[in-house]
Short mmCIF file of C-alpha atoms and ligand atoms in Angstrom, two decimals:
data_model
loop_
_atom_site.label_atom_id
_atom_site.label_comp_id
_atom_site.label_asym_id
_atom_site.label_seq_id
_atom_site.Cartn_x
_atom_site.Cartn_y
_atom_site.Cartn_z
CA MET A 1233 58.95 135.40 86.32
CA PRO A 1234 61.11 134.88 83.24
CA GLN A 1235 60.17 137.21 80.45
CA ASP A 1236 58.94 136.36 77.01
CA PRO A 1237 62.13 136.26 74.93
CA THR A 1238 60.40 137.78 71.95
CA SER A 1239 59.65 140.95 73.91
CA ARG A 1240 63.20 142.28 73.97
CA GLY A 1241 62.56 144.48 70.92
CA GLN A 1242 64.30 144.78 67.54
CA TRP A 1243 65.73 147.48 65.31
CA LYS A 1244 63.42 148.34 62.43
CA SER A 1245 66.27 148.43 59.93
CA ARG A 1246 70.00 147.97 59.60
CA VAL A 1247 70.40 151.72 59.05
CA GLY A 1248 68.59 152.30 62.33
CA PHE A 1249 71.04 150.00 64.10
CA ILE A 1250 74.10 151.64 62.53
CA LEU A 1251 72.78 155.08 63.47
CA ALA A 1252 72.13 153.99 67.05
CA ALA A 1253 75.47 152.18 67.45
CA SER A 1254 77.47 155.01 65.91
CA GLY A 1255 75.40 157.45 67.97
CA SER A 1256 76.54 155.59 71.08
CA ALA A 1257 80.13 155.70 69.94
CA ILE A 1258 80.15 159.35 68.87
CA GLY A 1259 79.99 161.53 71.96
CA LEU A 1260 81.97 163.92 74.13
CA GLY A 1261 84.85 161.47 73.66
CA ASN A 1262 85.06 162.33 69.97
CA ILE A 1263 84.49 166.02 70.08
CA VAL A 1264 86.68 167.08 72.96
CA PHE A 1265 88.39 164.23 74.83
CA PHE A 1266 90.14 163.06 71.67
CA SER A 1267 91.72 166.44 70.94
CA ALA A 1268 92.70 166.96 74.56
CA ASN A 1269 94.30 163.51 74.67
CA ALA A 1270 95.96 163.92 71.29
CA TYR A 1271 97.49 167.16 72.52
CA LYS A 1272 98.47 165.75 75.89
CA PHE A 1273 100.08 162.67 74.35
CA GLY A 1274 102.27 164.36 71.80
CA GLY A 1275 99.98 165.96 69.20
CA GLY A 1276 100.87 164.53 65.81
CA ALA A 1277 102.43 161.38 67.23
CA PHE A 1278 99.14 160.32 68.77
CA TYR A 1279 97.62 159.10 65.55
CA LEU A 1280 99.98 156.13 65.28
CA PRO A 1281 99.18 154.52 68.65
CA TYR A 1282 95.57 155.51 68.00
CA LEU A 1283 95.36 153.79 64.61
CA ILE A 1284 97.21 150.73 65.88
CA GLY A 1285 94.74 150.64 68.78
CA LEU A 1286 91.82 150.94 66.36
CA PHE A 1287 92.84 148.07 64.08
CA LEU A 1288 94.56 145.80 66.59
CA ILE A 1289 92.04 146.13 69.41
CA GLY A 1290 89.11 148.41 68.59
CA ILE A 1291 87.60 146.72 65.54
CA PRO A 1292 88.25 143.13 66.74
CA VAL A 1293 86.68 143.85 70.17
CA MET A 1294 83.75 145.60 68.47
CA ALA A 1295 83.22 142.49 66.31
CA LEU A 1296 83.53 140.36 69.45
CA GLU A 1297 80.93 142.41 71.34
CA PHE A 1298 78.52 142.35 68.37
CA GLY A 1299 79.16 138.62 67.99
CA LEU A 1300 78.37 137.98 71.66
CA GLY A 1301 75.07 139.83 71.31
CA ALA A 1302 74.18 137.83 68.20
CA MET A 1303 75.21 134.54 69.69
CA THR A 1304 73.48 134.82 73.04
CA GLY A 1305 70.61 137.19 72.27
CA GLY A 1306 71.19 138.79 75.66
CA ALA A 1307 72.59 141.94 77.23
CA PHE A 1308 76.18 141.89 78.53
CA PRO A 1309 75.87 139.99 81.84
CA GLU A 1310 73.75 137.29 80.23
CA ALA A 1311 76.12 137.10 77.27
CA MET A 1312 79.07 136.67 79.63
CA TYR A 1313 77.11 134.08 81.60
CA ARG A 1314 76.70 132.05 78.42
CA VAL A 1315 80.43 132.44 77.77
CA ALA A 1316 81.79 131.43 81.16
CA GLY A 1317 79.03 130.67 83.64
CA LYS A 1318 78.66 132.56 86.92
CA LYS A 1319 82.14 134.05 86.93
CA GLY A 1320 81.48 135.39 83.45
CA GLU A 1321 78.21 136.86 84.61
CA TRP A 1322 79.95 138.49 87.57
CA ALA A 1323 82.44 140.12 85.19
CA GLY A 1324 79.50 141.21 83.02
CA TRP A 1325 77.78 142.94 85.92
CA TRP A 1326 81.02 144.52 87.06
CA ALA A 1327 81.43 145.93 83.55
CA ILE A 1328 77.89 147.30 83.63
CA LEU A 1329 78.52 148.90 87.04
CA ASN A 1330 81.77 150.49 85.89
CA ALA A 1331 79.89 151.79 82.86
CA GLY A 1332 77.04 152.89 85.14
CA LEU A 1333 79.49 155.04 87.09
CA ILE A 1334 80.70 156.51 83.82
CA THR A 1335 77.13 157.27 82.82
CA MET A 1336 76.58 159.08 86.12
CA TRP A 1337 79.47 161.49 85.60
CA TYR A 1338 78.92 161.64 81.85
CA ILE A 1339 75.39 162.90 82.48
CA THR A 1340 76.72 165.44 84.97
CA LEU A 1341 79.01 166.68 82.21
CA LEU A 1342 75.98 166.91 79.94
CA GLY A 1343 74.20 168.92 82.64
CA TRP A 1344 77.10 171.39 82.61
CA VAL A 1345 77.01 171.42 78.81
CA MET A 1346 73.35 172.40 79.06
CA GLY A 1347 74.27 175.26 81.39
CA MET A 1348 76.96 176.42 78.96
CA LEU A 1349 74.43 176.21 76.12
CA PHE A 1350 72.14 178.62 77.96
CA GLY A 1351 75.16 180.80 78.74
CA SER A 1352 76.19 180.91 75.10
CA PHE A 1353 73.21 183.12 74.35
CA GLY A 1354 74.80 185.90 76.43
CA ALA A 1355 76.57 185.68 79.79
CA LEU A 1356 79.27 183.31 78.59
CA TRP A 1357 80.86 185.99 76.43
CA GLU A 1358 80.61 188.99 78.73
CA PRO A 1359 83.73 190.42 80.40
CA SER A 1360 85.03 188.15 83.10
CA VAL A 1361 82.90 188.03 86.22
CA ALA A 1362 84.14 187.82 89.81
CA LEU A 1363 84.20 184.42 91.51
CA PRO A 1364 83.29 185.24 95.12
CA ALA A 1365 83.09 181.59 96.18
CA PHE A 1366 86.65 181.10 94.98
CA GLY A 1367 87.88 184.45 96.25
CA MET A 1368 88.78 185.68 92.76
CA ALA A 1369 88.40 189.20 91.47
CA GLU A 1370 86.81 190.26 88.22
CA GLY A 1371 88.97 189.66 85.18
CA ALA A 1372 91.15 187.07 86.92
CA MET A 1373 90.43 184.54 84.20
CA SER A 1374 88.75 184.22 80.80
CA ASN A 1375 84.99 184.56 80.95
CA PRO A 1376 84.03 181.02 79.94
CA HIS A 1377 86.35 179.85 82.73
CA ALA A 1378 84.74 182.15 85.30
CA PHE A 1379 81.22 181.41 84.04
CA PHE A 1380 81.87 177.69 84.35
CA PHE A 1381 83.05 177.79 87.96
CA ASN A 1382 80.34 180.25 88.92
CA MET A 1383 77.79 177.81 87.54
CA LEU A 1384 79.41 174.87 89.33
CA SER A 1385 79.34 176.58 92.70
CA GLY A 1386 75.55 176.91 92.50
CA TRP A 1387 72.64 174.46 92.38
CA TRP A 1388 71.54 175.01 88.76
CA PRO A 1389 73.55 172.03 87.46
CA VAL A 1390 71.54 169.73 89.73
CA LEU A 1391 68.40 170.79 87.89
CA PHE A 1392 70.13 170.35 84.51
CA VAL A 1393 71.29 166.88 85.50
CA ILE A 1394 67.72 165.90 86.41
CA ILE A 1395 66.50 167.22 83.04
CA ILE A 1396 69.12 165.17 81.19
CA TRP A 1397 68.06 162.03 83.06
CA VAL A 1398 64.43 162.71 82.19
CA LEU A 1399 65.42 163.03 78.51
CA ASN A 1400 67.27 159.71 78.77
CA VAL A 1401 64.21 158.02 80.21
CA ILE A 1402 61.94 159.48 77.54
CA ILE A 1403 64.23 158.37 74.71
CA THR A 1404 64.77 154.85 76.04
CA ARG A 1405 61.21 154.22 77.23
CA LYS A 1406 60.41 151.88 74.34
CA GLY A 1407 63.88 150.42 73.96
CA ALA A 1408 65.20 149.87 70.43
CA GLU A 1409 62.10 151.44 68.89
CA SER A 1410 62.32 154.85 70.58
CA ILE A 1411 66.15 154.87 70.53
CA GLU A 1412 66.08 154.35 66.76
CA GLN A 1413 63.66 157.24 66.33
CA ALA A 1414 65.94 159.57 68.29
CA ALA A 1415 69.09 158.36 66.51
CA ARG A 1416 67.50 159.04 63.11
CA ILE A 1417 67.19 162.70 64.04
CA PHE A 1418 70.24 163.35 66.22
CA VAL A 1419 72.98 161.44 64.40
CA PRO A 1420 72.57 163.13 60.98
CA LEU A 1421 72.28 166.50 62.79
CA MET A 1422 75.58 165.81 64.55
CA TRP A 1423 77.33 165.26 61.22
CA ILE A 1424 75.88 168.45 59.76
CA PHE A 1425 76.88 170.55 62.78
CA MET A 1426 80.35 169.07 62.82
CA PHE A 1427 80.73 169.86 59.13
CA VAL A 1428 79.78 173.49 59.76
CA LEU A 1429 82.36 173.74 62.55
CA ILE A 1430 85.10 172.27 60.36
CA VAL A 1431 84.38 174.63 57.51
CA ARG A 1432 84.49 177.54 59.95
CA GLY A 1433 87.75 176.31 61.51
CA LEU A 1434 89.56 175.55 58.27
CA THR A 1435 88.55 178.75 56.51
CA LEU A 1436 89.98 180.91 59.28
CA PRO A 1437 93.27 182.53 58.32
CA ASN A 1438 95.98 179.98 59.25
CA GLY A 1439 93.32 177.39 60.04
CA PHE A 1440 95.33 174.72 58.23
CA GLN A 1441 98.36 175.27 60.42
CA GLY A 1442 96.42 173.94 63.39
CA VAL A 1443 95.68 170.82 61.41
CA MET A 1444 99.39 170.36 60.83
CA LEU A 1445 99.76 170.24 64.59
CA LEU A 1446 97.44 167.24 64.64
CA PHE A 1447 99.55 165.38 62.10
CA SER A 1448 103.14 166.52 62.61
CA PRO A 1449 104.73 163.59 64.34
CA ASP A 1450 106.92 163.62 67.39
CA PHE A 1451 107.94 160.00 67.54
CA SER A 1452 109.90 160.35 70.77
CA VAL A 1453 106.66 160.18 72.79
CA MET A 1454 105.92 156.73 71.44
CA LYS A 1455 108.51 155.22 73.73
CA ASP A 1456 106.32 156.15 76.66
CA PRO A 1457 103.84 153.40 77.68
CA GLU A 1458 101.63 156.14 79.13
CA VAL A 1459 100.93 157.32 75.57
CA TRP A 1460 99.82 153.83 74.56
CA ARG A 1461 97.61 153.50 77.61
CA GLY A 1462 96.10 156.88 76.75
CA ALA A 1463 95.49 155.88 73.13
CA PHE A 1464 93.98 152.50 73.98
CA SER A 1465 91.75 153.93 76.73
CA GLN A 1466 90.57 156.51 74.22
CA ILE A 1467 89.80 153.74 71.69
CA PHE A 1468 87.72 151.81 74.24
CA PHE A 1469 85.86 154.89 75.44
CA THR A 1470 85.20 156.38 72.03
CA LEU A 1471 83.98 153.10 70.52
CA SER A 1472 81.82 152.43 73.63
CA LEU A 1473 83.70 149.14 74.17
CA GLY A 1474 83.89 147.51 77.57
CA PHE A 1475 80.55 149.15 78.45
CA GLY A 1476 78.36 146.21 77.48
CA VAL A 1477 76.54 148.58 75.16
CA MET A 1478 77.47 147.07 71.82
CA THR A 1479 76.49 143.55 72.89
CA THR A 1480 73.10 144.82 74.00
CA TYR A 1481 72.52 146.77 70.78
CA ALA A 1482 73.57 143.78 68.63
CA SER A 1483 71.17 141.52 70.55
CA TYR A 1484 68.30 143.53 69.03
CA LEU A 1485 69.38 142.59 65.48
CA PRO A 1486 68.05 139.62 63.52
CA LYS A 1487 70.37 136.62 63.86
CA ASN A 1488 71.36 136.66 60.19
CA SER A 1489 72.82 140.19 60.23
CA ASP A 1490 76.29 140.94 58.90
CA HIS A 1491 77.93 141.74 62.24
CA THR A 1492 81.47 141.88 60.91
CA GLN A 1493 80.61 144.54 58.39
CA ASN A 1494 78.62 146.38 61.06
CA ALA A 1495 81.69 146.40 63.30
CA TYR A 1496 83.82 147.94 60.55
CA ILE A 1497 81.18 150.51 59.59
CA THR A 1498 80.47 151.59 63.18
CA SER A 1499 84.15 151.85 64.13
CA LEU A 1500 85.17 153.72 61.01
CA LEU A 1501 82.23 156.13 61.20
CA ASN A 1502 83.16 156.88 64.79
CA CYS A 1503 86.86 157.38 64.20
CA GLY A 1504 86.21 159.37 61.02
CA PHE A 1505 84.01 161.70 63.05
CA GLU A 1506 86.70 161.88 65.71
CA TYR A 1507 89.38 163.00 63.27
CA MET A 1508 87.01 165.51 61.71
CA ALA A 1509 86.37 166.92 65.17
CA GLY A 1510 90.14 167.03 65.68
CA LEU A 1511 90.45 169.15 62.53
CA ALA A 1512 87.83 171.59 63.77
CA VAL A 1513 89.25 171.81 67.28
CA PHE A 1514 92.92 172.12 66.34
CA SER A 1515 92.29 174.72 63.65
CA LEU A 1516 90.20 176.83 65.99
CA LEU A 1517 92.67 176.62 68.84
CA PHE A 1518 95.70 177.28 66.70
CA VAL A 1519 94.31 180.37 65.06
CA PHE A 1520 93.53 181.96 68.39
CA ALA A 1521 96.71 180.72 70.02
CA VAL A 1522 94.71 179.11 72.77
CA VAL A 1523 96.63 176.26 74.31
CA PRO A 1524 94.63 173.06 74.51
CA GLN A 1525 95.45 172.13 78.09
CA ALA A 1526 95.92 168.55 79.09
CA SER A 1527 92.63 168.36 80.96
CA THR A 1528 89.67 167.17 78.94
CA LEU A 1529 87.33 169.21 81.10
CA ALA A 1530 89.27 172.43 80.63
CA MET A 1531 89.17 171.79 76.90
CA THR A 1532 85.40 171.33 76.87
CA PHE A 1533 84.35 174.07 79.16
CA PHE A 1534 86.76 176.94 78.80
CA ILE A 1535 89.58 176.46 76.31
CA LEU A 1536 87.38 175.80 73.29
CA PRO A 1537 84.72 178.34 74.24
CA GLN A 1538 87.53 180.86 74.63
CA GLY A 1539 88.54 180.16 71.03
CA ILE A 1540 84.94 180.47 69.85
CA GLY A 1541 84.65 183.77 71.74
CA GLN A 1542 87.36 185.17 69.49
CA LEU A 1543 85.72 184.30 66.18
CA PRO A 1544 85.49 187.21 63.77
CA GLY A 1545 82.03 188.53 62.84
CA GLY A 1546 80.79 190.09 66.07
CA ASN A 1547 78.54 188.97 68.89
CA ALA A 1548 75.95 187.24 66.77
CA THR A 1549 78.54 184.93 65.16
CA VAL A 1550 80.08 184.09 68.50
CA MET A 1551 76.69 183.28 69.98
CA LEU A 1552 75.72 181.22 66.97
CA PHE A 1553 78.88 179.11 66.97
CA GLY A 1554 78.92 178.85 70.75
CA ALA A 1555 75.34 177.58 70.81
CA LEU A 1556 76.03 175.27 67.87
CA PHE A 1557 79.04 173.78 69.64
CA PHE A 1558 77.25 173.13 72.93
CA PHE A 1559 74.13 171.84 71.21
CA LEU A 1560 76.31 169.45 69.23
CA LEU A 1561 77.92 168.24 72.46
CA LEU A 1562 74.52 167.81 74.04
CA ILE A 1563 72.98 165.66 71.31
CA ALA A 1564 76.18 163.67 70.77
CA GLY A 1565 76.32 163.02 74.51
CA LEU A 1566 72.66 162.07 74.69
CA THR A 1567 72.90 159.43 71.97
CA SER A 1568 75.79 157.96 74.00
CA SER A 1569 74.22 158.06 77.45
CA ILE A 1570 70.97 156.47 76.23
CA SER A 1571 72.94 153.46 75.01
CA LEU A 1572 74.20 152.78 78.48
CA VAL A 1573 70.86 153.38 80.12
CA GLU A 1574 69.52 150.82 77.66
CA ALA A 1575 72.36 148.38 78.40
CA LEU A 1576 71.52 148.61 82.10
CA THR A 1577 67.77 148.33 81.62
CA SER A 1578 68.16 145.40 79.28
CA ALA A 1579 70.55 143.59 81.65
CA LEU A 1580 68.06 143.90 84.53
CA ARG A 1581 65.23 142.78 82.30
CA ASP A 1582 67.06 139.68 81.07
CA LYS A 1583 67.82 138.65 84.63
CA PHE A 1584 64.74 139.56 86.60
CA GLY A 1585 62.03 139.56 83.93
CA TRP A 1586 60.57 142.82 85.31
CA THR A 1587 58.69 145.22 83.05
CA ARG A 1588 60.77 147.66 81.01
CA MET A 1589 59.50 150.56 83.05
CA LYS A 1590 60.49 148.98 86.36
CA CYS A 1591 64.02 148.26 85.11
CA LEU A 1592 64.32 151.75 83.67
CA ALA A 1593 63.08 153.28 86.91
CA TRP A 1594 65.78 151.42 88.86
CA ALA A 1595 68.52 152.39 86.42
CA ALA A 1596 67.48 156.04 86.29
CA GLY A 1597 66.64 156.29 90.01
CA VAL A 1598 70.09 155.16 91.11
CA GLY A 1599 71.76 156.96 88.21
CA VAL A 1600 70.28 160.36 88.95
CA ILE A 1601 71.50 160.22 92.56
CA GLY A 1602 75.04 159.52 91.37
CA SER A 1603 74.90 162.32 88.81
CA ILE A 1604 73.72 164.74 91.51
CA VAL A 1605 76.66 163.77 93.72
CA PHE A 1606 78.98 164.70 90.85
CA ALA A 1607 77.19 168.04 90.57
CA LEU A 1608 77.53 168.98 94.27
CA PRO A 1609 78.40 172.69 94.42
CA MET A 1610 80.28 172.91 97.75
CA VAL A 1611 83.58 174.66 97.16
CA VAL A 1612 86.40 172.51 98.49
CA ASP A 1613 89.31 174.19 96.79
CA PRO A 1614 89.00 177.97 96.54
CA GLY A 1615 92.44 178.19 94.90
CA LEU A 1616 91.22 176.07 91.98
CA ASN A 1617 94.52 174.22 92.13
CA ASN A 1618 92.69 170.95 92.07
CA ASP A 1619 89.09 170.85 91.05
CA GLY A 1620 87.18 173.52 92.90
CA THR A 1621 83.88 171.95 93.87
CA MET A 1622 83.20 168.71 95.70
CA GLY A 1623 81.30 167.22 92.76
CA LEU A 1624 84.06 168.02 90.30
CA THR A 1625 86.66 166.52 92.62
CA PHE A 1626 84.74 163.25 92.84
CA LEU A 1627 84.18 163.30 89.11
CA ASP A 1628 87.85 163.77 88.40
CA ILE A 1629 88.91 160.87 90.60
CA PHE A 1630 86.19 158.43 89.53
CA SER A 1631 86.67 159.20 85.85
CA HIS A 1632 90.35 158.41 86.30
CA TRP A 1633 89.54 154.88 87.53
CA ASN A 1634 86.69 154.30 85.07
CA PHE A 1635 88.39 155.69 82.00
CA ASP A 1636 92.06 154.85 82.50
CA TYR A 1637 91.60 151.42 84.03
CA GLY A 1638 87.97 150.20 84.08
CA LEU A 1639 87.35 149.85 80.37
CA LEU A 1640 90.72 148.22 79.71
CA LEU A 1641 90.11 145.83 82.59
CA VAL A 1642 86.74 144.82 81.16
CA GLY A 1643 88.33 144.35 77.72
CA LEU A 1644 91.00 142.14 79.25
CA VAL A 1645 88.57 139.94 81.19
CA GLU A 1646 86.19 139.71 78.24
CA CYS A 1647 88.96 138.53 75.90
CA VAL A 1648 90.38 136.09 78.44
CA LEU A 1649 86.98 134.49 79.10
CA VAL A 1650 86.05 134.27 75.44
CA GLY A 1651 89.52 133.24 74.31
CA TRP A 1652 90.35 130.73 77.02
CA VAL A 1653 87.05 129.48 78.45
CA MET A 1654 84.63 129.43 75.52
CA GLY A 1655 86.94 129.69 72.52
CA ALA A 1656 87.13 132.68 70.20
CA ASP A 1657 86.50 130.36 67.23
CA LYS A 1658 82.88 129.98 68.38
CA VAL A 1659 82.23 133.72 68.11
CA ARG A 1660 84.16 133.80 64.85
CA ALA A 1661 81.93 131.06 63.45
CA VAL A 1662 78.82 133.10 64.30
CA LEU A 1663 80.34 136.21 62.74
CA ASN A 1664 81.36 134.35 59.58
CA GLN A 1665 77.99 132.68 59.17
CA ASN A 1666 76.32 135.71 57.65
CA SER A 1667 79.17 137.96 56.71
CA LYS A 1668 80.51 138.88 53.31
CA MET A 1669 83.87 139.50 54.98
CA HIS A 1670 85.52 136.33 56.22
CA ILE A 1671 87.44 136.56 59.49
CA GLY A 1672 90.44 134.23 59.64
CA ARG A 1673 92.21 132.51 62.50
CA TRP A 1674 94.12 135.67 63.27
CA PHE A 1675 91.03 136.77 65.21
CA ASP A 1676 91.42 133.88 67.68
CA VAL A 1677 95.09 134.75 68.18
CA LEU A 1678 94.22 138.39 68.81
CA ILE A 1679 91.47 137.59 71.30
CA LYS A 1680 93.40 134.87 73.10
CA TRP A 1681 96.92 136.28 73.22
CA VAL A 1682 97.62 139.65 71.73
CA ILE A 1683 94.85 141.84 73.15
CA PRO A 1684 94.94 140.40 76.70
CA GLY A 1685 98.76 140.63 76.66
CA VAL A 1686 98.80 144.25 75.59
CA LEU A 1687 96.01 145.28 77.96
CA LEU A 1688 97.55 143.43 80.90
CA GLY A 1689 100.90 145.09 80.25
CA LEU A 1690 99.35 148.56 80.14
CA LEU A 1691 97.27 147.98 83.26
CA LEU A 1692 100.27 146.73 85.21
CA TRP A 1693 102.30 149.68 84.03
CA GLY A 1694 99.57 152.07 85.22
CA GLY A 1695 99.18 150.27 88.55
CA ILE A 1696 102.90 150.39 89.28
CA GLY A 1697 102.91 154.13 88.50
CA GLU A 1698 100.01 154.58 90.89
CA ILE A 1699 101.95 152.88 93.69
CA ARG A 1700 105.16 154.74 92.93
CA ASN A 1701 103.75 158.24 92.48
CA GLY A 1702 100.95 158.05 95.02
CA LEU A 1703 97.32 157.19 94.44
CA TYR A 1704 95.49 159.41 91.97
CA GLY A 1705 93.88 162.34 93.79
CA SER A 1706 96.48 162.47 96.58
CA SER A 1707 97.24 166.11 95.80
CA PHE A 1708 93.60 166.85 96.51
CA SER A 1709 93.59 165.12 99.87
CA GLU A 1710 96.63 167.13 100.94
CA ASN A 1711 94.22 170.05 101.42
CA TYR A 1712 92.76 168.19 104.40
CA THR A 1713 95.68 167.81 106.69
CA GLU A 1714 94.10 169.47 109.72
CA GLY A 1715 92.05 167.36 112.07
CA PHE A 1716 90.07 164.35 110.95
CA SER A 1717 88.26 164.81 107.70
CA LEU A 1718 86.69 162.09 105.61
CA MET A 1719 87.60 164.13 102.55
CA ARG A 1720 91.22 163.32 103.25
CA PHE A 1721 90.53 159.72 102.40
CA THR A 1722 88.73 160.45 99.14
CA PRO A 1723 91.34 158.81 96.86
CA ILE A 1724 91.28 155.49 98.69
CA ILE A 1725 87.52 155.56 99.35
CA THR A 1726 86.73 156.18 95.68
CA LEU A 1727 89.10 153.42 94.65
CA LEU A 1728 87.40 151.00 97.04
CA ILE A 1729 83.90 151.98 95.91
CA TRP A 1730 84.90 151.48 92.30
CA LEU A 1731 86.76 148.20 92.67
CA VAL A 1732 85.37 146.42 95.73
CA GLY A 1733 81.94 148.06 96.00
CA SER A 1734 81.10 147.27 92.37
CA GLY A 1735 82.45 143.75 92.83
CA ALA A 1736 80.14 143.18 95.81
CA VAL A 1737 77.08 144.55 94.03
CA ALA A 1738 77.93 142.41 90.99
CA ALA A 1739 78.12 139.31 93.25
CA PHE A 1740 74.73 140.20 94.74
CA LEU A 1741 73.18 140.50 91.27
CA VAL A 1742 74.64 137.15 90.18
CA LYS A 1743 72.92 135.45 93.15
CA LYS A 1744 69.50 136.96 92.45
CA GLY A 1745 67.03 136.04 89.70
CA SER A 1746 67.64 133.65 86.83
CA TYR A 1747 67.92 133.64 83.05
CA ARG A 1748 65.23 132.37 80.74
CA ASN A 1749 65.58 128.66 79.98
CA ASP A 1750 67.62 128.34 83.18
CA ALA A 1751 66.38 127.27 86.55
CA SER A 1752 68.33 128.98 89.34
N1 LIG B 171 81.50 156.59 73.19
C1 LIG B 171 81.12 157.66 74.07
C2 LIG B 171 81.95 158.89 73.75
O1 LIG B 171 82.90 158.79 72.97
O2 LIG B 171 81.66 159.95 74.27
C3 LIG B 171 81.35 157.23 75.47
C4 LIG B 171 80.17 156.73 76.23
C5 LIG B 171 79.85 157.31 77.40
C6 LIG B 171 79.36 155.70 75.77
C7 LIG B 171 78.77 156.91 78.12
C8 LIG B 171 78.28 155.28 76.47
C9 LIG B 171 78.00 155.90 77.63
F1 LIG B 171 76.95 155.54 78.30
#
């Protein structure tokens, strides 16, 4: 039965909305992925592609996603349905499923963060332990590194993952109302904790030198399209674009809100936080001569903790800053994951008219299973040359498809459908109706030509690389050359699940149910 449209819920205030939207945007992406990517893609040179990505693509797509929510009053699949009919809706569901996969592994990461938080009160800082499951002797690696893999090769993370899902359900149980309450506590706390970390980082002897690393340009890397793909993927991920989240959040605002200004405020708050985090991370790493490795996971779970472990002031200081860091990650991650759980719940509710609790139960029930798969402790690579455990291996491969391709693909399809099928001027008119800032025709050109062109180019570039250099994850499957093992086909199976599996589920969802005011 179609639901009562007035029952979707509303933010209590504009501040509440900004806190919730910026809480969605600010997450693990800001605190660790950004620094790892900045380092990987040329350190100081990264800020140029990043800033170009922010102003050319990030803020316009944020305005577009807010505008779609305002215009249609629905979550992402419904919004896309209003834009381009059934094919739009299909793309909307595919986006939600891609984002759902991200939420699954993102929550697994949060489960590990929780384990590290417990560890930071003691075991994380003790002399390096042995890793029997990986055949490694005591002292073979730094302790956070050893602690992390020890934890992963056991079942504790499964429990942590379940706890994080329960927290997500509790926070989203009343939709906008309960999300706003949580955001009012967590988001200001995040800023305070980040400020403390920056002050600590910058006041270390030579702390400023690390910051120089973040800004000293090496323009030669900018010739590499890979750097641009990295910067633009980071922009999408960090701003929670291409997830369907921002459209859902904006649909809970009164129609006469200033969406354009909201888009600027949310994006700038997020990217300001991101650069502040970069200052903290780079100063800390530089002082202790710890190399921020290319992998975002290594950065989160052992490179940064290793730096924290060397802070002056004795055990108590190390514990304090370690706990502060992991608690910050946990709350920043939670305010992000709840936004996607809400986007999913809201999408189901719009389509099927079920009660909130039923939609939430479906989203969380399927989600928790996925997160547990990513936490599976079976050791598949004792040499740790690839990822170590089965869960981490899956996580690595899926996150590659979701992060490097999925979000950009959604951005591309979204812009093409709005720009070419509905007309970007329609969204612009809605945005301009109540905004103090007037958006000119340049917006239509961006949405219709520039953004799709750039995204298509980067996606094609990535795809060609994938064909030339072998599918992502092939080095992992090389471990399974003997006999017939399903694990050998992991790279192709994961690719098919992501691309074709999600497409089929999206098609199924399009066929079922109907939207209010529409007979199916
Ligand atoms: N914007 C988030 C971050 O930077 O960490 C990414 C995110 C992940 C958003 C998962 C939403 C989500 F459900």
